[in-house]
Every structure is written in C-alpha cells, then in structure tokens.
mmCIF file of C-alpha atoms in Angstrom:
data_model
loop_
_atom_site.group_PDB
_atom_site.id
_atom_site.type_symbol
_atom_site.label_atom_id
_atom_site.label_comp_id
_atom_site.label_asym_id
_atom_site.label_seq_id
_atom_site.Cartn_x
_atom_site.Cartn_y
_atom_site.Cartn_z
ATOM 1 C CA MET A 1 162.814 141.456 125.637
ATOM 2 C CA GLU A 2 164.809 142.739 122.552
ATOM 3 C CA LYS A 3 162.249 141.830 119.656
ATOM 4 C CA GLU A 4 163.391 141.455 116.308
ATOM 5 C CA LYS A 5 162.181 144.876 114.278
ATOM 6 C CA LYS A 6 159.101 143.178 112.648
ATOM 7 C CA SER A 7 157.657 144.342 109.349
ATOM 8 C CA PRO A 8 155.659 142.693 106.284
ATOM 9 C CA VAL A 9 158.956 143.303 103.967
ATOM 10 C CA SER A 10 161.406 142.054 106.766
ATOM 11 C CA ASP A 11 159.140 138.697 107.197
ATOM 12 C CA VAL A 12 158.888 137.839 103.707
ATOM 13 C CA GLY A 13 162.513 138.670 103.519
ATOM 14 C CA ALA A 14 163.331 136.059 106.314
ATOM 15 C CA TRP A 15 160.814 133.466 105.061
ATOM 16 C CA GLY A 16 162.542 133.860 101.532
ATOM 17 C CA MET A 17 166.064 133.947 102.654
ATOM 18 C CA ASN A 18 164.983 130.626 104.319
ATOM 19 C CA ILE A 19 163.198 129.237 101.310
ATOM 20 C CA VAL A 20 165.933 129.965 98.938
ATOM 21 C CA SER A 21 168.873 128.961 100.914
ATOM 22 C CA SER A 22 167.036 125.763 102.187
ATOM 23 C CA VAL A 23 166.509 124.750 98.541
ATOM 24 C CA GLY A 24 169.980 126.123 96.949
ATOM 25 C CA ILE A 25 171.892 123.885 99.676
ATOM 26 C CA ILE A 26 169.655 120.531 99.003
ATOM 27 C CA MET A 27 170.324 121.243 95.099
ATOM 28 C CA ALA A 28 174.193 121.486 95.842
ATOM 29 C CA ASN A 29 174.461 118.812 98.355
ATOM 30 C CA LYS A 30 172.666 116.575 95.965
ATOM 31 C CA GLN A 31 175.415 117.083 93.269
ATOM 32 C CA LEU A 32 178.263 116.895 95.862
ATOM 33 C CA MET A 33 176.855 113.826 97.683
ATOM 34 C CA SER A 34 175.063 111.821 94.664
ATOM 35 C CA PRO A 35 177.309 108.976 93.209
ATOM 36 C CA HIS A 36 176.690 110.648 89.769
ATOM 37 C CA GLY A 37 178.202 113.824 91.112
ATOM 38 C CA PHE A 38 181.200 113.932 93.490
ATOM 39 C CA ALA A 39 180.366 111.018 95.512
ATOM 40 C CA PHE A 40 180.724 112.825 98.755
ATOM 41 C CA GLY A 41 178.876 110.904 101.396
ATOM 42 C CA PHE A 42 180.401 112.531 104.650
ATOM 43 C CA ALA A 43 177.076 114.380 105.502
ATOM 44 C CA THR A 44 177.608 114.568 109.252
ATOM 45 C CA THR A 45 181.164 116.240 108.412
ATOM 46 C CA LEU A 46 179.792 118.530 106.209
ATOM 47 C CA THR A 47 177.520 119.968 108.695
ATOM 48 C CA GLY A 48 180.264 120.263 111.091
ATOM 49 C CA PHE A 49 182.119 122.669 108.076
ATOM 50 C CA HIS A 50 178.644 124.469 107.467
ATOM 51 C CA PHE A 51 179.009 125.616 111.456
ATOM 52 C CA SER A 52 182.488 126.061 110.920
ATOM 53 C CA VAL A 53 182.076 128.651 108.440
ATOM 54 C CA THR A 54 178.641 130.682 110.297
ATOM 55 C CA ALA A 55 180.815 130.248 113.764
ATOM 56 C CA LEU A 56 183.460 132.579 111.707
ATOM 57 C CA VAL A 57 180.922 134.863 110.377
ATOM 58 C CA GLY A 58 179.584 135.620 113.912
ATOM 59 C CA LEU A 59 183.124 136.036 115.141
ATOM 60 C CA VAL A 60 183.808 138.699 112.235
ATOM 61 C CA SER A 61 180.594 140.185 113.072
ATOM 62 C CA ASN A 62 181.268 140.489 116.839
ATOM 63 C CA ALA A 63 184.659 141.700 116.022
ATOM 64 C CA THR A 64 183.681 144.758 113.742
ATOM 65 C CA GLY A 65 180.915 145.608 115.967
ATOM 66 C CA TYR A 66 177.887 144.406 113.713
ATOM 67 C CA SER A 67 176.411 142.472 116.693
ATOM 68 C CA ALA A 68 176.567 142.953 119.842
ATOM 69 C CA SER A 69 177.586 139.802 122.476
ATOM 70 C CA LYS A 70 175.058 139.178 125.077
ATOM 71 C CA HIS A 71 175.503 136.774 128.025
ATOM 72 C CA VAL A 72 173.946 133.665 128.024
ATOM 73 C CA PRO A 73 175.271 130.612 130.347
ATOM 74 C CA LEU A 74 177.453 128.055 128.879
ATOM 75 C CA TRP A 75 175.635 124.759 130.142
ATOM 76 C CA GLU A 76 172.774 126.204 128.002
ATOM 77 C CA LEU A 77 174.649 126.433 125.031
ATOM 78 C CA VAL A 78 176.131 123.087 125.623
ATOM 79 C CA TRP A 79 172.590 121.853 126.310
ATOM 80 C CA PHE A 80 171.343 123.238 123.191
ATOM 81 C CA SER A 81 174.443 122.182 120.845
ATOM 82 C CA LEU A 82 173.929 118.545 122.303
ATOM 83 C CA VAL A 83 170.092 118.349 121.300
ATOM 84 C CA ALA A 84 171.101 119.962 118.023
ATOM 85 C CA ASN A 85 173.653 117.429 116.784
ATOM 86 C CA ALA A 86 171.498 114.645 118.107
ATOM 87 C CA SER A 87 168.899 115.737 115.823
ATOM 88 C CA ILE A 88 171.452 116.105 112.694
ATOM 89 C CA THR A 89 173.085 112.471 113.809
ATOM 90 C CA GLY A 90 169.577 110.833 114.390
ATOM 91 C CA MET A 91 168.296 112.420 110.965
ATOM 92 C CA ASN A 92 171.250 110.857 109.350
ATOM 93 C CA LEU A 93 170.870 107.613 110.971
ATOM 94 C CA SER A 94 167.162 107.262 110.099
ATOM 95 C CA LEU A 95 167.555 108.130 106.700
ATOM 96 C CA MET A 96 170.146 105.460 106.263
ATOM 97 C CA LEU A 97 168.307 102.543 108.558
ATOM 98 C CA ASN A 98 164.723 103.158 107.228
ATOM 99 C CA SER A 99 163.164 103.629 103.751
ATOM 100 C CA VAL A 100 162.801 107.124 102.207
ATOM 101 C CA GLY A 101 158.977 106.789 102.794
ATOM 102 C CA PHE A 102 159.191 106.223 106.257
ATOM 103 C CA TYR A 103 162.126 108.878 106.708
ATOM 104 C CA GLN A 104 159.455 111.498 104.753
ATOM 105 C CA ILE A 105 156.975 110.671 107.516
ATOM 106 C CA SER A 106 159.207 110.864 110.308
ATOM 107 C CA LYS A 107 159.870 114.553 109.230
ATOM 108 C CA LEU A 108 156.201 115.466 108.739
ATOM 109 C CA SER A 109 155.428 114.056 112.508
ATOM 110 C CA MET A 110 157.666 117.024 113.808
ATOM 111 C CA ILE A 111 154.300 118.961 112.988
ATOM 112 C CA PRO A 112 152.230 117.506 115.318
ATOM 113 C CA VAL A 113 155.342 116.821 117.780
ATOM 114 C CA VAL A 114 156.266 120.409 117.774
ATOM 115 C CA CYS A 115 152.650 121.757 118.244
ATOM 116 C CA MET A 116 152.316 118.974 121.629
ATOM 117 C CA MET A 117 155.759 120.037 122.729
ATOM 118 C CA GLU A 118 154.619 123.871 122.799
ATOM 119 C CA TRP A 119 151.193 123.117 124.554
ATOM 120 C CA ILE A 120 153.264 120.589 127.059
ATOM 121 C CA ILE A 121 156.531 123.411 128.021
ATOM 122 C CA HIS A 122 154.607 126.558 127.253
ATOM 123 C CA GLY A 123 150.770 125.897 127.614
ATOM 124 C CA LYS A 124 150.149 127.086 124.043
ATOM 125 C CA HIS A 125 146.569 126.883 122.740
ATOM 126 C CA PHE A 126 145.777 125.907 119.038
ATOM 127 C CA SER A 127 142.569 127.075 117.458
ATOM 128 C CA ARG A 128 140.503 124.718 115.549
ATOM 129 C CA GLU A 129 141.273 126.618 112.107
ATOM 130 C CA VAL A 130 145.016 125.847 112.912
ATOM 131 C CA LYS A 131 144.664 122.393 113.573
ATOM 132 C CA MET A 132 142.749 121.890 110.374
ATOM 133 C CA ALA A 133 145.108 123.755 108.109
ATOM 134 C CA VAL A 134 148.093 121.568 109.890
ATOM 135 C CA GLY A 135 146.413 118.378 109.285
ATOM 136 C CA VAL A 136 145.694 119.643 105.369
ATOM 137 C CA VAL A 137 149.929 120.344 105.281
ATOM 138 C CA VAL A 138 150.473 116.919 106.569
ATOM 139 C CA VAL A 139 148.337 115.291 104.039
ATOM 140 C CA GLY A 140 149.613 117.370 100.878
ATOM 141 C CA VAL A 141 153.181 116.662 101.709
ATOM 142 C CA GLY A 142 152.256 113.258 102.434
ATOM 143 C CA ILE A 143 150.697 112.444 99.413
ATOM 144 C CA CYS A 144 154.076 114.099 97.354
ATOM 145 C CA THR A 145 156.427 112.634 99.430
ATOM 146 C CA VAL A 146 155.698 109.137 100.796
ATOM 147 C CA THR A 147 156.401 106.022 98.756
ATOM 148 C CA ASP A 148 157.413 103.098 100.063
ATOM 149 C CA VAL A 149 157.519 102.794 103.983
ATOM 150 C CA LYS A 150 159.466 100.231 105.437
ATOM 151 C CA VAL A 151 161.014 100.536 109.059
ATOM 152 C CA ASN A 152 162.646 98.377 111.465
ATOM 153 C CA ALA A 153 163.391 98.967 115.395
ATOM 154 C CA LYS A 154 167.009 100.375 115.402
ATOM 155 C CA GLY A 155 165.253 102.826 112.167
ATOM 156 C CA PHE A 156 162.056 103.640 114.255
ATOM 157 C CA LEU A 157 164.183 104.652 117.447
ATOM 158 C CA CYS A 158 166.840 106.764 115.458
ATOM 159 C CA ALA A 159 163.573 108.556 113.933
ATOM 160 C CA CYS A 160 162.303 109.259 117.208
ATOM 161 C CA VAL A 161 165.056 110.045 118.551
ATOM 162 C CA ALA A 162 165.505 112.988 115.827
ATOM 163 C CA ILE A 163 162.031 114.031 115.880
ATOM 164 C CA LEU A 164 162.197 114.571 119.520
ATOM 165 C CA CYS A 165 165.462 116.313 119.318
ATOM 166 C CA THR A 166 164.758 118.651 116.354
ATOM 167 C CA SER A 167 161.387 119.982 117.863
ATOM 168 C CA LEU A 168 163.017 120.737 120.953
ATOM 169 C CA GLN A 169 166.136 122.283 119.339
ATOM 170 C CA GLN A 170 163.792 124.605 117.448
ATOM 171 C CA ILE A 171 161.620 125.327 120.460
ATOM 172 C CA SER A 172 164.366 126.387 122.311
ATOM 173 C CA ILE A 173 165.616 128.559 119.451
ATOM 174 C CA GLY A 174 162.658 131.162 120.427
ATOM 175 C CA SER A 175 162.958 130.449 124.371
ATOM 176 C CA LEU A 176 166.277 130.942 124.651
ATOM 177 C CA GLN A 177 165.840 134.265 122.477
ATOM 178 C CA LYS A 178 162.934 135.616 124.849
ATOM 179 C CA LYS A 179 164.754 134.345 127.897
ATOM 180 C CA TYR A 180 167.900 136.160 127.399
ATOM 181 C CA SER A 181 166.732 139.303 125.451
ATOM 182 C CA ILE A 182 169.202 138.368 122.560
ATOM 183 C CA GLY A 183 168.654 138.303 118.838
ATOM 184 C CA SER A 184 168.821 135.778 116.363
ATOM 185 C CA PHE A 185 171.951 136.063 114.998
ATOM 186 C CA GLU A 186 173.573 136.863 118.360
ATOM 187 C CA LEU A 187 172.093 133.207 119.648
ATOM 188 C CA LEU A 188 173.480 131.437 116.441
ATOM 189 C CA SER A 189 176.598 133.044 116.885
ATOM 190 C CA LYS A 190 177.287 131.598 120.258
ATOM 191 C CA THR A 191 175.753 128.252 119.415
ATOM 192 C CA ALA A 192 177.527 127.800 116.098
ATOM 193 C CA PRO A 193 181.323 127.444 117.749
ATOM 194 C CA ILE A 194 180.101 124.532 119.606
ATOM 195 C CA GLN A 195 178.254 122.567 117.137
ATOM 196 C CA ALA A 196 181.115 123.006 114.807
ATOM 197 C CA LEU A 197 183.607 121.618 117.068
ATOM 198 C CA SER A 198 181.779 118.760 118.247
ATOM 199 C CA LEU A 199 180.267 117.783 114.524
ATOM 200 C CA LEU A 200 184.081 117.897 113.130
ATOM 201 C CA ILE A 201 185.200 115.436 116.398
ATOM 202 C CA LEU A 202 182.416 113.302 116.121
ATOM 203 C CA GLY A 203 181.766 113.797 112.574
ATOM 204 C CA PRO A 204 184.001 111.294 110.679
ATOM 205 C CA PHE A 205 182.978 108.547 113.163
ATOM 206 C CA VAL A 206 179.107 108.905 112.568
ATOM 207 C CA ASP A 207 179.984 109.165 108.788
ATOM 208 C CA TYR A 208 182.174 106.273 108.790
ATOM 209 C CA PHE A 209 179.615 104.043 110.819
ATOM 210 C CA LEU A 210 176.950 105.420 107.867
ATOM 211 C CA THR A 211 179.130 104.479 105.186
ATOM 212 C CA GLY A 212 181.894 102.643 105.774
ATOM 213 C CA LYS A 213 184.444 105.291 104.111
ATOM 214 C CA LEU A 214 186.872 107.627 105.995
ATOM 215 C CA LEU A 215 187.396 111.031 104.998
ATOM 216 C CA SER A 216 191.023 110.590 104.819
ATOM 217 C CA GLU A 217 190.499 108.516 101.672
ATOM 218 C CA TYR A 218 188.295 110.805 99.705
ATOM 219 C CA LYS A 219 190.180 112.185 96.760
ATOM 220 C CA PHE A 220 189.380 116.239 96.605
ATOM 221 C CA SER A 221 188.533 117.664 93.364
ATOM 222 C CA SER A 222 188.057 121.150 92.410
ATOM 223 C CA GLY A 223 184.667 120.269 91.718
ATOM 224 C CA ALA A 224 183.968 118.931 94.923
ATOM 225 C CA PHE A 225 185.587 121.888 96.741
ATOM 226 C CA PHE A 226 183.660 124.259 94.824
ATOM 227 C CA PHE A 227 180.253 122.663 95.853
ATOM 228 C CA ILE A 228 181.744 122.058 99.444
ATOM 229 C CA VAL A 229 182.173 126.059 99.408
ATOM 230 C CA LEU A 230 178.911 126.990 98.045
ATOM 231 C CA SER A 231 177.002 124.398 100.488
ATOM 232 C CA CYS A 232 178.590 126.433 103.413
ATOM 233 C CA SER A 233 178.046 129.749 102.044
ATOM 234 C CA LEU A 234 174.317 128.615 101.620
ATOM 235 C CA ALA A 235 174.180 127.013 104.753
ATOM 236 C CA VAL A 236 175.327 130.292 106.358
ATOM 237 C CA PHE A 237 172.473 131.925 105.256
ATOM 238 C CA CYS A 238 170.071 128.817 105.692
ATOM 239 C CA ASN A 239 171.155 128.912 109.890
ATOM 240 C CA ILE A 240 170.430 132.587 110.054
ATOM 241 C CA SER A 241 166.974 132.706 108.382
ATOM 242 C CA GLN A 242 165.851 129.705 110.519
ATOM 243 C CA TYR A 243 166.905 131.419 113.966
ATOM 244 C CA LEU A 244 165.264 134.777 112.257
ATOM 245 C CA CYS A 245 161.978 132.877 111.352
ATOM 246 C CA ILE A 246 161.523 131.133 114.722
ATOM 247 C CA GLY A 247 162.216 133.981 116.632
ATOM 248 C CA ARG A 248 159.511 135.789 114.271
ATOM 249 C CA PHE A 249 157.172 133.431 114.631
ATOM 250 C CA SER A 250 157.270 130.004 116.354
ATOM 251 C CA ALA A 251 158.397 126.693 115.801
ATOM 252 C CA VAL A 252 155.366 125.499 114.407
ATOM 253 C CA SER A 253 155.024 128.201 112.061
ATOM 254 C CA PHE A 254 158.616 127.270 110.740
ATOM 255 C CA GLN A 255 157.445 123.734 110.297
ATOM 256 C CA VAL A 256 154.220 124.380 108.381
ATOM 257 C CA LEU A 257 155.289 126.761 106.293
ATOM 258 C CA GLY A 258 159.010 125.250 106.021
ATOM 259 C CA HIS A 259 157.193 122.535 103.737
ATOM 260 C CA MET A 260 156.909 125.130 101.006
ATOM 261 C CA LYS A 261 160.594 124.232 100.713
ATOM 262 C CA THR A 262 159.653 120.577 99.885
ATOM 263 C CA VAL A 263 157.377 121.834 97.223
ATOM 264 C CA CYS A 264 160.293 124.036 95.594
ATOM 265 C CA VAL A 265 162.450 120.870 95.935
ATOM 266 C CA LEU A 266 160.192 118.660 93.952
ATOM 267 C CA THR A 267 159.657 121.404 91.456
ATOM 268 C CA LEU A 268 163.348 122.210 90.666
ATOM 269 C CA GLY A 269 164.243 118.153 90.531
ATOM 270 C CA TRP A 270 161.393 118.094 87.873
ATOM 271 C CA LEU A 271 163.176 120.948 85.848
ATOM 272 C CA LEU A 272 166.952 120.286 86.745
ATOM 273 C CA PHE A 273 166.914 116.739 87.066
ATOM 274 C CA ASP A 274 164.478 115.050 85.000
ATOM 275 C CA SER A 275 162.578 113.681 88.324
ATOM 276 C CA GLN A 276 159.272 112.644 87.648
ATOM 277 C CA LEU A 277 156.164 114.369 88.532
ATOM 278 C CA THR A 278 153.186 112.809 88.477
ATOM 279 C CA PHE A 279 149.586 113.893 89.210
ATOM 280 C CA LYS A 280 150.281 112.250 92.817
ATOM 281 C CA ASN A 281 152.486 114.850 93.322
ATOM 282 C CA LEU A 282 150.866 117.761 91.862
ATOM 283 C CA LEU A 283 148.031 117.253 93.864
ATOM 284 C CA GLY A 284 149.975 116.557 96.809
ATOM 285 C CA MET A 285 151.870 120.044 96.359
ATOM 286 C CA ALA A 286 148.270 121.516 95.787
ATOM 287 C CA LEU A 287 147.303 120.694 98.846
ATOM 288 C CA ALA A 288 150.084 121.410 101.026
ATOM 289 C CA VAL A 289 150.060 125.294 99.596
ATOM 290 C CA LEU A 290 146.281 125.131 100.102
ATOM 291 C CA GLY A 291 147.179 124.317 103.812
ATOM 292 C CA MET A 292 150.067 126.625 104.145
ATOM 293 C CA ILE A 293 148.014 129.759 102.997
ATOM 294 C CA VAL A 294 144.664 128.449 105.416
ATOM 295 C CA TYR A 295 147.889 128.156 108.265
ATOM 296 C CA SER A 296 148.760 132.146 107.718
ATOM 297 C CA TRP A 297 145.143 133.117 107.472
ATOM 298 C CA ALA A 298 144.034 131.315 110.985
ATOM 299 C CA VAL A 299 147.386 132.583 112.261
ATOM 300 C CA GLU A 300 146.331 136.008 111.598
ATOM 301 C CA ALA A 301 142.930 135.623 112.464
ATOM 302 C CA GLU A 302 144.440 134.677 116.012
ATOM 303 C CA LYS A 303 146.158 137.762 116.309
ATOM 304 C CA GLN A 304 143.419 140.035 115.863
ATOM 305 C CA PRO A 305 141.829 141.422 119.166
ATOM 306 C CA LYS A 306 138.481 139.916 119.919
ATOM 307 C CA ILE A 307 135.902 142.693 120.539
ATOM 308 C CA LEU A 308 133.136 141.890 122.547
ATOM 309 C CA PRO A 309 129.633 143.191 121.334
ATOM 310 C CA SER A 310 128.250 145.960 123.474
ATOM 311 C CA THR A 311 124.774 144.758 125.902
ATOM 312 C CA ARG A 312 122.861 147.005 123.680
ATOM 313 C CA ASP A 313 123.954 144.916 120.577
ATOM 314 C CA ASN A 314 122.604 141.796 122.288
ATOM 315 C CA LEU A 315 119.160 142.992 123.201
ATOM 316 C CA SER A 316 116.323 143.303 120.598
ATOM 317 C CA GLU A 317 113.690 145.914 120.237
ATOM 318 C CA GLU A 318 111.391 144.567 121.869
ATOM 319 C CA ASP A 319 113.939 144.433 125.007
ATOM 320 C CA LEU A 320 114.670 147.996 124.643
ATOM 321 C CA LYS A 321 111.175 149.170 124.118
ATOM 322 C CA PRO A 322 109.942 148.767 128.023
ATOM 323 C CA LEU A 323 113.231 150.401 129.014
ATOM 324 C CA LYS A 324 112.454 153.544 126.938
ATOM 325 C CA GLU A 325 109.029 153.641 128.095
ATOM 326 C CA GLY A 326 110.209 153.758 131.523
ATOM 327 C CA ILE A 327 113.063 156.716 131.107
ATOM 328 C CA ALA A 328 110.327 158.644 129.276
ATOM 329 C CA GLU A 329 107.669 157.934 132.579
ATOM 330 C CA SER A 330 110.014 158.448 135.603
ATOM 331 C CA PRO A 331 110.847 162.297 136.673
ATOM 332 C CA LEU A 332 114.452 162.890 136.765
ATOM 333 C CA LYS A 333 116.192 163.925 140.038
ATOM 334 C CA ASP A 334 118.190 166.975 140.657
ATOM 335 C CA THR A 335 120.943 165.029 142.426
ATOM 336 C CA GLU A 336 122.559 168.294 143.540
ATOM 337 C CA LEU A 337 119.407 169.984 144.572
ATOM 338 C CA GLY A 338 117.498 167.065 145.511
ATOM 339 C CA GLU A 339 114.036 168.372 143.674
ATOM 340 C CA SER A 340 112.089 166.758 141.003
ATOM 341 C CA LYS A 341 112.436 168.080 137.420
ATOM 342 C CA VAL A 342 108.884 167.923 135.860
#
C-alpha cells in the first residue's frame, strides 16, 4: 500500500486539523441553524453543500496535478456513498425523534460497535488496557453530555441504522485505502461527488420531512450566506482530516480521540454562548481526557515489539551451577583431529 507519510508532527497536525475544523463547523452551524441565529434548518441539504465544495476542491486538485487519480471500482464508491449518506440521514432522524440524551448515548455506543466490527471484519484484537481506556472515555463523555434519556421505537431504529452505518463507513475508509493503495485525499475526491449529488437531490425531501419547511421558502440573508460559505469551507478541512486520521490510525482511534471535540465544544459553549458548565460536566471532561491519554499510551505500548527473555535469564544461579561444573570437568573435543585436549 502507498501509505500516508507518517511523522509525529504530521500526526499531530492531522488530529489538530480535525479537532479545530470540527469544533469550528459545530460553532458555525450552531449560529446558522439556531432559531436565535439564522434559523437555517436544512441540515441534510447543508451537508450536500459541504460535499459539493469538497468535490470541487478535489476536482481542482486533480486538474492541477496536486493529487493523482487512482482507479476504484464505481460500485464500491456508490456502495460507500450510500452507507455514508445513510449515516448522515440516520443521525439527523435520530436527533429529531429521540431526546438529546439518547442521541448522545447512541454516539457513544459507536466506540464499542466499531471495536466489535473491527473484530468481526478484520479479526482485530484489543488489549485489556485499550478496552479499559475506551470504557473510561465512554463513561467520561457520558457523564458530561447525557441528560434526559427518552426513546421511542422509530427513534431507536433510526439510531441503530445511524450507528451501524457510521461505524461501517469509518472502517471502510481505512479498508479502501489499503485495498486500492490510494491516499486519503484521493479517496475523498472520488467519493465526495457521489455523496454531493445524492444529498443535493434527496436532502430537501429529508429536511422537509424533518422540519416541515421547504428550502425554496427560506429567505437568504448576507449573514446566512456568509455562515453557509464558512461552514462549507470548514467542512473541506473536516472531511480531509477525517480521512487522514482514519488512514493513519484506525476507526477506533478516530472515535476515541475524536471525543476531544466534545470537550472543546462544551468549553467553547461556556466561553462564547454562556452555556452552563457544572461540576458534573467538569468531572466527565476530566475522565474523558484521562481515558484518551491512557488509550494513546496503550496503543503505543501495543506497537512496541515484544522482546522474549533469553533462556539464561530464566535460569537461576542454582540452575546454572551444575552446568558450569559439567563444562569445567568434561574434556573438550577437537572436532577436526578427533583428539581430546587435556
């Protein structure tokens, strides 16, 4: 496989880009979609705008020779795009039909689901330390985000579809890169046009089902247009960094360390939007960060080669004593002459 060029600096850069762009897009979308902001409630269509701009960037990159286009079968790209779009639609429906608390629980459950799917699909095993760290992160994020938990049959079904499709999509990003020796940006530039086209066609219908409003009835203002452009620009970096991070690490690492975004969003919400930050939030955030640190250490520990101790190290001095005495008493044979040396 043509692997991504890895170095500690570039790894930190990929994670940094993902966290900054993800938190930025959440803040921009909050202003754009909030009733107190510009009330643009067309989330699925907005995602179509995101992938349209991402596809345009990929097209320009290929045309200028910055990136090379590699062959990936069309059916695999279409299948991947369908799974990714089902993930987006399922998440939006889950948020509409369930309480915010259950929506957060469904997002948290993606970590163990990704671990399970990695084990089923790729036969990947996780150490006890990694499992413990994942548990700490899940508990920490759950403490600081989950409040009321209400669920119904339709909402539960949508949440299950969203969890499975999101987990499968993230695992597939790494699998496709390995299978076709294709870089993260090259893969994104191939999947983005298909996702953009399908979301722009289906998005307005999904949003009408969710909100009861038509996109054609929305009155665009200069402020709303600015935040749409800002959201689309940040989405390019968010999409690129997601493919980069999963390509360099794994879908599990992306899920676990990705919850640093949750901590940043809560902190920025408190600083910028006067959101309440309770002791419960602070305790959960501290646990989540601790779990991420332990997870990073455990993953690095797994990568270290295991050095087996030599037989001599396993023997005590009492065990070695008879061997030493035997060597001293026995005559050495000259294997060439067949004579004993005394």
